[in-house]
Amino acid sequence: MAERVLAEVAEGVAALRAAGVTPSLATVLVGDDDASAGYIRIKQRQAAELGFASPHVHLPASASQADLHAVLADFNADAGVHGVLVQHPIPGHLDYDRALQVLDPDKDVDGMHPVNMGRLALGLPGPLPCTPAGIEALLAYHGVPVASREVVVLGRGATLGRPLAMLLAQKRATANAAVTVVHTGVADWPRYTRRAEILVAAAGVPGIVRPEHVRPGAVVVGGGVRYEGRRLLPDVDESCARVAGAITPRVGGVGPTTVAMLFRNALRAARGRS
Ligand SMILES: NC(=O)c1ccc[n+]([C@@H]2O[C@H](COP(=O)([O-])OP(=O)(O)OC[C@H]3O[C@@H](n4cnc5c(N)ncnc54)[C@H](OP(=O)(O)O)[C@@H]3O)[C@@H](O)[C@H]2O)c1
């Protein structure tokens, strides 16, 4: 699915270039975290392969909040920059959420700006949060019916559980679900996950979803992960594959679809301004 979306993005970028517009996705890295630098390099390489220009700013770990805001203000003011990506996490003395609020919502390719969350809540057009949008697209691509089915999302976090619940409850052919959200405030959450026709793990607690939490034949989507160093520990225990009707793979699950949605948002931002 991710490959198909990226191929469509490449075509869209080529069409804009042919019309004299060079789509541009700017990236910002703060500090010297090896993993973050690696992720930014991968996204820049992918941006170049898809035909995006990708101006990059690397701020030192000692950068102030005002330094970061100044970089974002420059990109906001630059009509040649259509999307901006701030790699997170950023150093602990900086406030990511505050920086995000400085960014022009129309250039927010992560879809996480409060204005974009508001647009999602109201059903207005705007960049969608990438991981939730990727999950909706993934279900649609694999022909998993969502409309009128019971979806249970384990986790109400701002990047995944909460926006996904809003998205899948929207009035649209690939959504229209009966969505239930469970979290630490619901002590007996397995009562809900066991009746889910589609179960999405979005907790960030390795191995929290086990076969006894899954309704036999259910579709299980593993979104939550925790990194220990470079080791990726998913929420969904691999043994769930024995019970599930369909399940996202441990590696290559919602990560690639998230990245595909990021570039789709960047293309749409470029189209919106051209
Ligand atoms: N694969 C990707 O590309 C990708 C992208 C984005 C996010 N993620 C992953 O998605 C996960 C969620 O991220 P997020 O930022 O949306 O969420 P978050 O802010 O980390 O919140 C986690 C949620 O899970 C719930 N939770 C945690 N432990 C629980 C437990 N033992 N029982 C029941 N509920 C529990 C929490 O409940 P409370 O609200 O009650 O605390 C909270 O709602 C993370 O693992 C993140 O790494 C993956």
CSV table of C-alpha atoms and ligand atoms in Angstrom, one decimal:
chain,number,residue,atom,x,y,z
A,1,MET,CA,0.0,0.0,0.0
A,2,ALA,CA,2.8,2.4,1.0
A,3,GLU,CA,4.6,1.7,-2.3
A,4,ARG,CA,1.5,2.4,-4.3
A,5,VAL,CA,0.9,5.7,-2.5
A,6,LEU,CA,4.5,6.7,-3.0
A,7,ALA,CA,4.3,5.9,-6.7
A,8,GLU,CA,1.2,8.2,-6.9
A,9,VAL,CA,3.1,10.9,-5.0
A,10,ALA,CA,6.0,10.6,-7.4
A,11,GLU,CA,3.6,11.1,-10.4
A,12,GLY,CA,2.0,14.1,-8.6
A,13,VAL,CA,5.3,15.7,-8.0
A,14,ALA,CA,6.4,15.2,-11.6
A,15,ALA,CA,3.1,16.8,-12.8
A,16,LEU,CA,3.7,19.8,-10.6
A,17,ARG,CA,7.3,20.1,-11.8
A,18,ALA,CA,6.1,20.0,-15.4
A,19,ALA,CA,3.8,22.9,-14.5
A,20,GLY,CA,6.8,24.8,-13.2
A,21,VAL,CA,6.3,24.2,-9.4
A,22,THR,CA,9.0,22.4,-7.4
A,23,PRO,CA,7.3,20.8,-4.4
A,24,SER,CA,9.5,21.4,-1.4
A,25,LEU,CA,9.5,19.6,2.0
A,26,ALA,CA,11.8,21.2,4.5
A,27,THR,CA,13.3,19.3,7.4
A,28,VAL,CA,14.6,20.5,10.8
A,29,LEU,CA,16.8,18.5,13.1
A,30,VAL,CA,17.8,19.7,16.5
A,31,GLY,CA,20.8,18.2,18.3
A,32,ASP,CA,23.0,15.2,17.5
A,33,ASP,CA,20.8,12.2,18.4
A,34,ASP,CA,22.1,9.4,16.0
A,35,ALA,CA,18.7,7.8,15.5
A,36,SER,CA,17.0,11.2,14.7
A,37,ALA,CA,19.8,12.1,12.3
A,38,GLY,CA,19.3,8.7,10.7
A,39,TYR,CA,15.5,9.1,10.3
A,40,ILE,CA,16.0,12.6,8.8
A,41,ARG,CA,18.6,11.2,6.3
A,42,ILE,CA,16.2,8.5,5.2
A,43,LYS,CA,13.3,11.0,4.7
A,44,GLN,CA,15.5,13.4,2.8
A,45,ARG,CA,16.8,10.6,0.5
A,46,GLN,CA,13.2,9.5,-0.1
A,47,ALA,CA,12.1,13.1,-0.7
A,48,ALA,CA,14.8,13.4,-3.3
A,49,GLU,CA,13.8,10.1,-5.0
A,50,LEU,CA,10.2,11.4,-5.2
A,51,GLY,CA,11.3,14.6,-6.7
A,52,PHE,CA,10.8,17.0,-3.8
A,53,ALA,CA,13.3,19.7,-3.0
A,54,SER,CA,14.2,19.4,0.7
A,55,PRO,CA,16.0,22.3,2.3
A,56,HIS,CA,17.4,21.2,5.7
A,57,VAL,CA,18.3,23.1,8.8
A,58,HIS,CA,20.4,21.4,11.6
A,59,LEU,CA,20.3,23.3,14.8
A,60,PRO,CA,22.8,22.5,17.6
A,61,ALA,CA,21.7,20.7,20.8
A,62,SER,CA,22.2,24.0,22.6
A,63,ALA,CA,19.6,25.8,20.4
A,64,SER,CA,17.0,27.8,22.3
A,65,GLN,CA,13.2,27.6,21.8
A,66,ALA,CA,13.5,31.0,20.1
A,67,ASP,CA,16.1,29.7,17.6
A,68,LEU,CA,13.7,26.9,16.7
A,69,HIS,CA,10.8,29.2,16.3
A,70,ALA,CA,12.9,31.5,14.1
A,71,VAL,CA,13.7,28.6,11.7
A,72,LEU,CA,10.0,27.7,11.5
A,73,ALA,CA,9.0,31.4,11.0
A,74,ASP,CA,11.4,31.5,8.1
A,75,PHE,CA,10.0,28.4,6.5
A,76,ASN,CA,6.4,29.8,7.1
A,77,ALA,CA,7.4,33.0,5.2
A,78,ASP,CA,9.0,31.1,2.3
A,79,ALA,CA,6.4,30.6,-0.4
A,80,GLY,CA,8.7,28.1,-2.0
A,81,VAL,CA,8.5,25.7,1.0
A,82,HIS,CA,5.3,23.8,1.0
A,83,GLY,CA,5.8,21.4,3.9
A,84,VAL,CA,7.9,21.4,7.1
A,85,LEU,CA,8.9,18.4,9.2
A,86,VAL,CA,10.5,18.8,12.6
A,87,GLN,CA,12.1,15.5,13.6
A,88,HIS,CA,11.2,14.4,17.1
A,89,PRO,CA,12.1,13.9,19.8
A,90,ILE,CA,13.9,17.2,20.2
A,91,PRO,CA,16.3,17.9,23.1
A,92,GLY,CA,14.5,17.9,26.5
A,93,HIS,CA,14.9,21.6,27.2
A,94,LEU,CA,12.8,22.4,24.2
A,95,ASP,CA,9.0,22.2,24.0
A,96,TYR,CA,7.9,20.4,20.8
A,97,ASP,CA,4.2,21.2,21.1
A,98,ARG,CA,4.9,24.9,21.5
A,99,ALA,CA,7.2,24.9,18.4
A,100,LEU,CA,4.5,23.1,16.4
A,101,GLN,CA,2.0,25.9,17.2
A,102,VAL,CA,4.4,28.4,15.5
A,103,LEU,CA,4.3,26.4,12.2
A,104,ASP,CA,1.8,27.4,9.5
A,105,PRO,CA,-0.9,24.6,9.8
A,106,ASP,CA,-1.0,24.3,6.1
A,107,LYS,CA,2.7,23.3,6.1
A,108,ASP,CA,2.3,20.8,8.9
A,109,VAL,CA,2.9,17.5,7.0
A,110,ASP,CA,2.7,15.5,10.3
A,111,GLY,CA,-0.9,16.7,10.6
A,112,MET,CA,-0.4,17.2,14.4
A,113,HIS,CA,-0.9,21.0,14.6
A,114,PRO,CA,-3.8,21.9,17.0
A,115,VAL,CA,-5.6,23.6,14.0
A,116,ASN,CA,-5.3,20.3,12.0
A,117,MET,CA,-6.6,18.3,15.0
A,118,GLY,CA,-9.5,20.7,15.1
A,119,ARG,CA,-10.1,20.3,11.4
A,120,LEU,CA,-10.1,16.5,11.8
A,121,ALA,CA,-12.6,16.8,14.7
A,122,LEU,CA,-14.9,19.0,12.6
A,123,GLY,CA,-14.4,17.0,9.4
A,124,LEU,CA,-12.8,19.9,7.6
A,125,PRO,CA,-10.1,19.3,4.9
A,126,GLY,CA,-6.5,19.6,6.1
A,127,PRO,CA,-3.4,17.4,6.5
A,128,LEU,CA,-4.3,14.3,8.4
A,129,PRO,CA,-2.1,12.8,11.2
A,130,CYS,CA,0.0,10.3,9.3
A,131,THR,CA,-0.2,7.1,11.3
A,132,PRO,CA,-4.0,7.1,11.7
A,133,ALA,CA,-4.5,8.1,8.0
A,134,GLY,CA,-2.1,5.3,7.1
A,135,ILE,CA,-4.2,2.8,9.1
A,136,GLU,CA,-7.4,3.8,7.4
A,137,ALA,CA,-5.8,3.5,4.0
A,138,LEU,CA,-4.2,0.1,4.9
A,139,LEU,CA,-7.6,-1.3,5.9
A,140,ALA,CA,-9.2,0.0,2.7
A,141,TYR,CA,-6.3,-1.3,0.5
A,142,HIS,CA,-6.7,-4.8,2.0
A,143,GLY,CA,-10.5,-4.8,1.5
A,144,VAL,CA,-11.2,-4.9,5.3
A,145,PRO,CA,-14.7,-3.6,5.8
A,146,VAL,CA,-14.8,-0.9,8.5
A,147,ALA,CA,-18.2,0.6,8.1
A,148,SER,CA,-20.7,-0.5,10.7
A,149,ARG,CA,-18.1,-2.7,12.4
A,150,GLU,CA,-16.9,-2.5,16.0
A,151,VAL,CA,-13.4,-1.0,16.1
A,152,VAL,CA,-11.6,-0.9,19.5
A,153,VAL,CA,-8.6,1.3,19.9
A,154,LEU,CA,-6.3,0.6,22.9
A,155,GLY,CA,-4.8,4.0,23.8
A,156,ARG,CA,-6.0,7.6,23.5
A,157,GLY,CA,-2.7,9.3,22.8
A,158,ALA,CA,-2.5,12.4,20.7
A,159,THR,CA,-0.5,10.9,17.8
A,160,LEU,CA,-2.4,7.7,17.3
A,161,GLY,CA,-5.4,6.5,19.4
A,162,ARG,CA,-7.4,9.8,19.7
A,163,PRO,CA,-7.1,11.0,16.0
A,164,LEU,CA,-7.6,7.4,14.7
A,165,ALA,CA,-10.8,7.1,16.7
A,166,MET,CA,-12.0,10.4,15.2
A,167,LEU,CA,-11.0,9.4,11.7
A,168,LEU,CA,-12.7,5.9,11.7
A,169,ALA,CA,-15.9,7.3,13.1
A,170,GLN,CA,-16.3,9.9,10.3
A,171,LYS,CA,-19.1,9.6,7.7
A,172,ARG,CA,-17.1,8.1,4.8
A,173,ALA,CA,-17.2,4.7,3.0
A,174,THR,CA,-13.8,3.7,4.4
A,175,ALA,CA,-14.7,4.7,7.9
A,176,ASN,CA,-18.2,4.8,9.4
A,177,ALA,CA,-17.2,2.5,12.2
A,178,ALA,CA,-18.6,2.0,15.8
A,179,VAL,CA,-15.4,3.1,17.6
A,180,THR,CA,-14.6,2.4,21.3
A,181,VAL,CA,-11.5,3.8,22.9
A,182,VAL,CA,-10.0,2.1,26.0
A,183,HIS,CA,-7.1,3.2,28.1
A,184,THR,CA,-5.7,3.0,31.7
A,185,GLY,CA,-9.0,4.4,33.0
A,186,VAL,CA,-10.8,1.3,31.8
A,187,ALA,CA,-9.5,-1.4,34.1
A,188,ASP,CA,-11.2,-4.2,32.3
A,189,TRP,CA,-10.2,-3.2,28.8
A,190,PRO,CA,-10.0,-6.8,27.6
A,191,ARG,CA,-13.8,-6.9,27.9
A,192,TYR,CA,-13.9,-4.5,25.0
A,193,THR,CA,-11.0,-5.7,22.9
A,194,ARG,CA,-12.3,-9.3,23.0
A,195,ARG,CA,-15.4,-8.2,21.1
A,196,ALA,CA,-13.6,-6.0,18.6
A,197,GLU,CA,-13.9,-6.9,14.9
A,198,ILE,CA,-10.9,-4.6,14.3
A,199,LEU,CA,-8.5,-4.1,17.2
A,200,VAL,CA,-5.8,-1.3,17.0
A,201,ALA,CA,-3.0,-1.4,19.6
A,202,ALA,CA,-1.9,2.2,20.3
A,203,ALA,CA,-0.5,2.0,23.8
A,204,GLY,CA,3.3,1.8,23.5
A,205,VAL,CA,3.4,-1.0,26.0
A,206,PRO,CA,5.4,-4.0,24.6
A,207,GLY,CA,3.4,-7.2,24.4
A,208,ILE,CA,0.3,-5.7,26.0
A,209,VAL,CA,-2.0,-7.4,23.5
A,210,ARG,CA,-2.0,-11.1,23.8
A,211,PRO,CA,-4.2,-13.8,22.1
A,212,GLU,CA,-6.7,-13.9,25.0
A,213,HIS,CA,-7.5,-10.2,24.3
A,214,VAL,CA,-8.3,-10.9,20.6
A,215,ARG,CA,-11.6,-12.1,19.2
A,216,PRO,CA,-11.0,-15.1,17.0
A,217,GLY,CA,-10.8,-13.9,13.4
A,218,ALA,CA,-10.5,-10.3,14.2
A,219,VAL,CA,-8.3,-7.9,12.3
A,220,VAL,CA,-5.4,-6.7,14.5
A,221,VAL,CA,-3.4,-3.6,13.7
A,222,GLY,CA,-0.2,-3.0,15.7
A,223,GLY,CA,0.4,0.7,15.9
A,224,GLY,CA,2.1,1.1,19.3
A,225,VAL,CA,5.8,0.4,19.6
A,226,ARG,CA,8.5,1.2,22.1
A,227,TYR,CA,12.1,1.5,21.1
A,228,GLU,CA,14.8,0.1,23.4
A,229,GLY,CA,17.9,1.5,21.7
A,230,ARG,CA,17.3,0.4,18.1
A,231,ARG,CA,15.2,-2.6,19.1
A,232,LEU,CA,11.6,-2.2,18.3
A,233,LEU,CA,9.1,-3.7,20.8
A,234,PRO,CA,5.6,-3.9,19.5
A,235,ASP,CA,2.4,-3.7,21.6
A,236,VAL,CA,1.0,-6.8,19.8
A,237,ASP,CA,2.5,-10.1,20.9
A,238,GLU,CA,3.4,-12.2,17.9
A,239,SER,CA,1.3,-15.1,19.2
A,240,CYS,CA,-1.8,-13.1,18.4
A,241,ALA,CA,-1.3,-14.2,14.8
A,242,ARG,CA,-2.7,-17.6,15.9
A,243,VAL,CA,-6.1,-16.1,16.7
A,244,ALA,CA,-6.4,-13.1,14.4
A,245,GLY,CA,-8.0,-13.3,10.9
A,246,ALA,CA,-5.5,-10.8,9.7
A,247,ILE,CA,-2.6,-9.0,11.4
A,248,THR,CA,0.0,-6.3,10.5
A,249,PRO,CA,3.5,-7.7,10.3
A,250,ARG,CA,5.9,-7.1,13.2
A,251,VAL,CA,8.2,-5.2,10.9
A,252,GLY,CA,6.9,-3.2,7.9
A,253,GLY,CA,3.5,-2.7,9.5
A,254,VAL,CA,2.3,0.8,10.0
A,255,GLY,CA,5.8,2.4,9.8
A,256,PRO,CA,5.9,2.5,6.0
A,257,THR,CA,2.3,3.6,5.7
A,258,THR,CA,3.0,6.5,8.1
A,259,VAL,CA,5.9,7.7,5.9
A,260,ALA,CA,3.7,7.3,2.8
A,261,MET,CA,1.1,9.6,4.3
A,262,LEU,CA,3.7,12.1,5.2
A,263,PHE,CA,4.7,12.5,1.6
A,264,ARG,CA,1.1,12.5,0.5
A,265,ASN,CA,0.5,15.4,2.9
A,266,ALA,CA,3.6,17.2,1.4
A,267,LEU,CA,2.3,16.8,-2.1
A,268,ARG,CA,-1.2,18.0,-1.1
A,269,ALA,CA,0.4,21.0,0.6
A,270,ALA,CA,2.3,21.8,-2.6
A,271,ARG,CA,-0.8,21.5,-4.7
A,272,GLY,CA,-2.7,23.7,-2.4
A,273,ARG,CA,-0.3,26.5,-2.9
A,274,SER,CA,0.6,26.2,-6.6
B,1,LIG,N1,4.5,3.0,14.0
B,1,LIG,C1,4.5,4.3,13.9
B,1,LIG,O1,4.8,4.9,12.9
B,1,LIG,C2,3.9,5.2,15.0
B,1,LIG,C3,3.6,6.5,14.9
B,1,LIG,C4,3.1,7.2,15.9
B,1,LIG,C5,2.9,6.6,17.1
B,1,LIG,N2,3.3,5.3,17.3
B,1,LIG,C6,3.2,4.6,18.6
B,1,LIG,O2,1.9,4.6,19.0
B,1,LIG,C7,1.9,4.5,20.4
B,1,LIG,C8,0.9,5.5,20.9
B,1,LIG,O3,1.4,6.9,20.8
B,1,LIG,P1,0.6,8.1,21.3
B,1,LIG,O4,1.5,9.3,21.3
B,1,LIG,O5,-0.7,8.2,20.5
B,1,LIG,O6,0.1,7.7,22.7
B,1,LIG,P2,0.7,8.0,24.2
B,1,LIG,O7,0.6,9.4,24.4
B,1,LIG,O8,2.0,7.3,24.4
B,1,LIG,O9,-0.4,7.3,25.0
B,1,LIG,C9,-0.5,5.9,25.2
B,1,LIG,C10,-2.0,5.5,25.4
B,1,LIG,O10,-2.0,4.2,25.8
B,1,LIG,C11,-2.7,4.0,27.0
B,1,LIG,N3,-2.1,3.0,27.8
B,1,LIG,C12,-0.8,2.9,28.2
B,1,LIG,N4,-0.6,1.8,29.0
B,1,LIG,C13,-1.8,1.2,29.1
B,1,LIG,C14,-2.2,0.1,29.8
B,1,LIG,N5,-1.4,-0.7,30.5
B,1,LIG,N6,-3.5,-0.3,29.7
B,1,LIG,C15,-4.4,0.5,29.0
B,1,LIG,N7,-4.0,1.6,28.3
B,1,LIG,C16,-2.8,1.9,28.4
B,1,LIG,C17,-2.6,5.3,27.7
B,1,LIG,O11,-3.7,5.5,28.6
B,1,LIG,P3,-3.9,6.9,29.5
B,1,LIG,O12,-4.4,7.9,28.5
B,1,LIG,O13,-5.0,6.5,30.4
B,1,LIG,O14,-2.6,7.2,30.1
B,1,LIG,C18,-2.6,6.3,26.6
B,1,LIG,O15,-3.9,6.7,26.2
B,1,LIG,C19,3.3,4.7,20.9
B,1,LIG,O16,3.9,3.5,21.1
B,1,LIG,C20,4.0,5.3,19.7
B,1,LIG,O17,5.4,4.9,19.6
B,1,LIG,C21,3.8,4.6,16.3
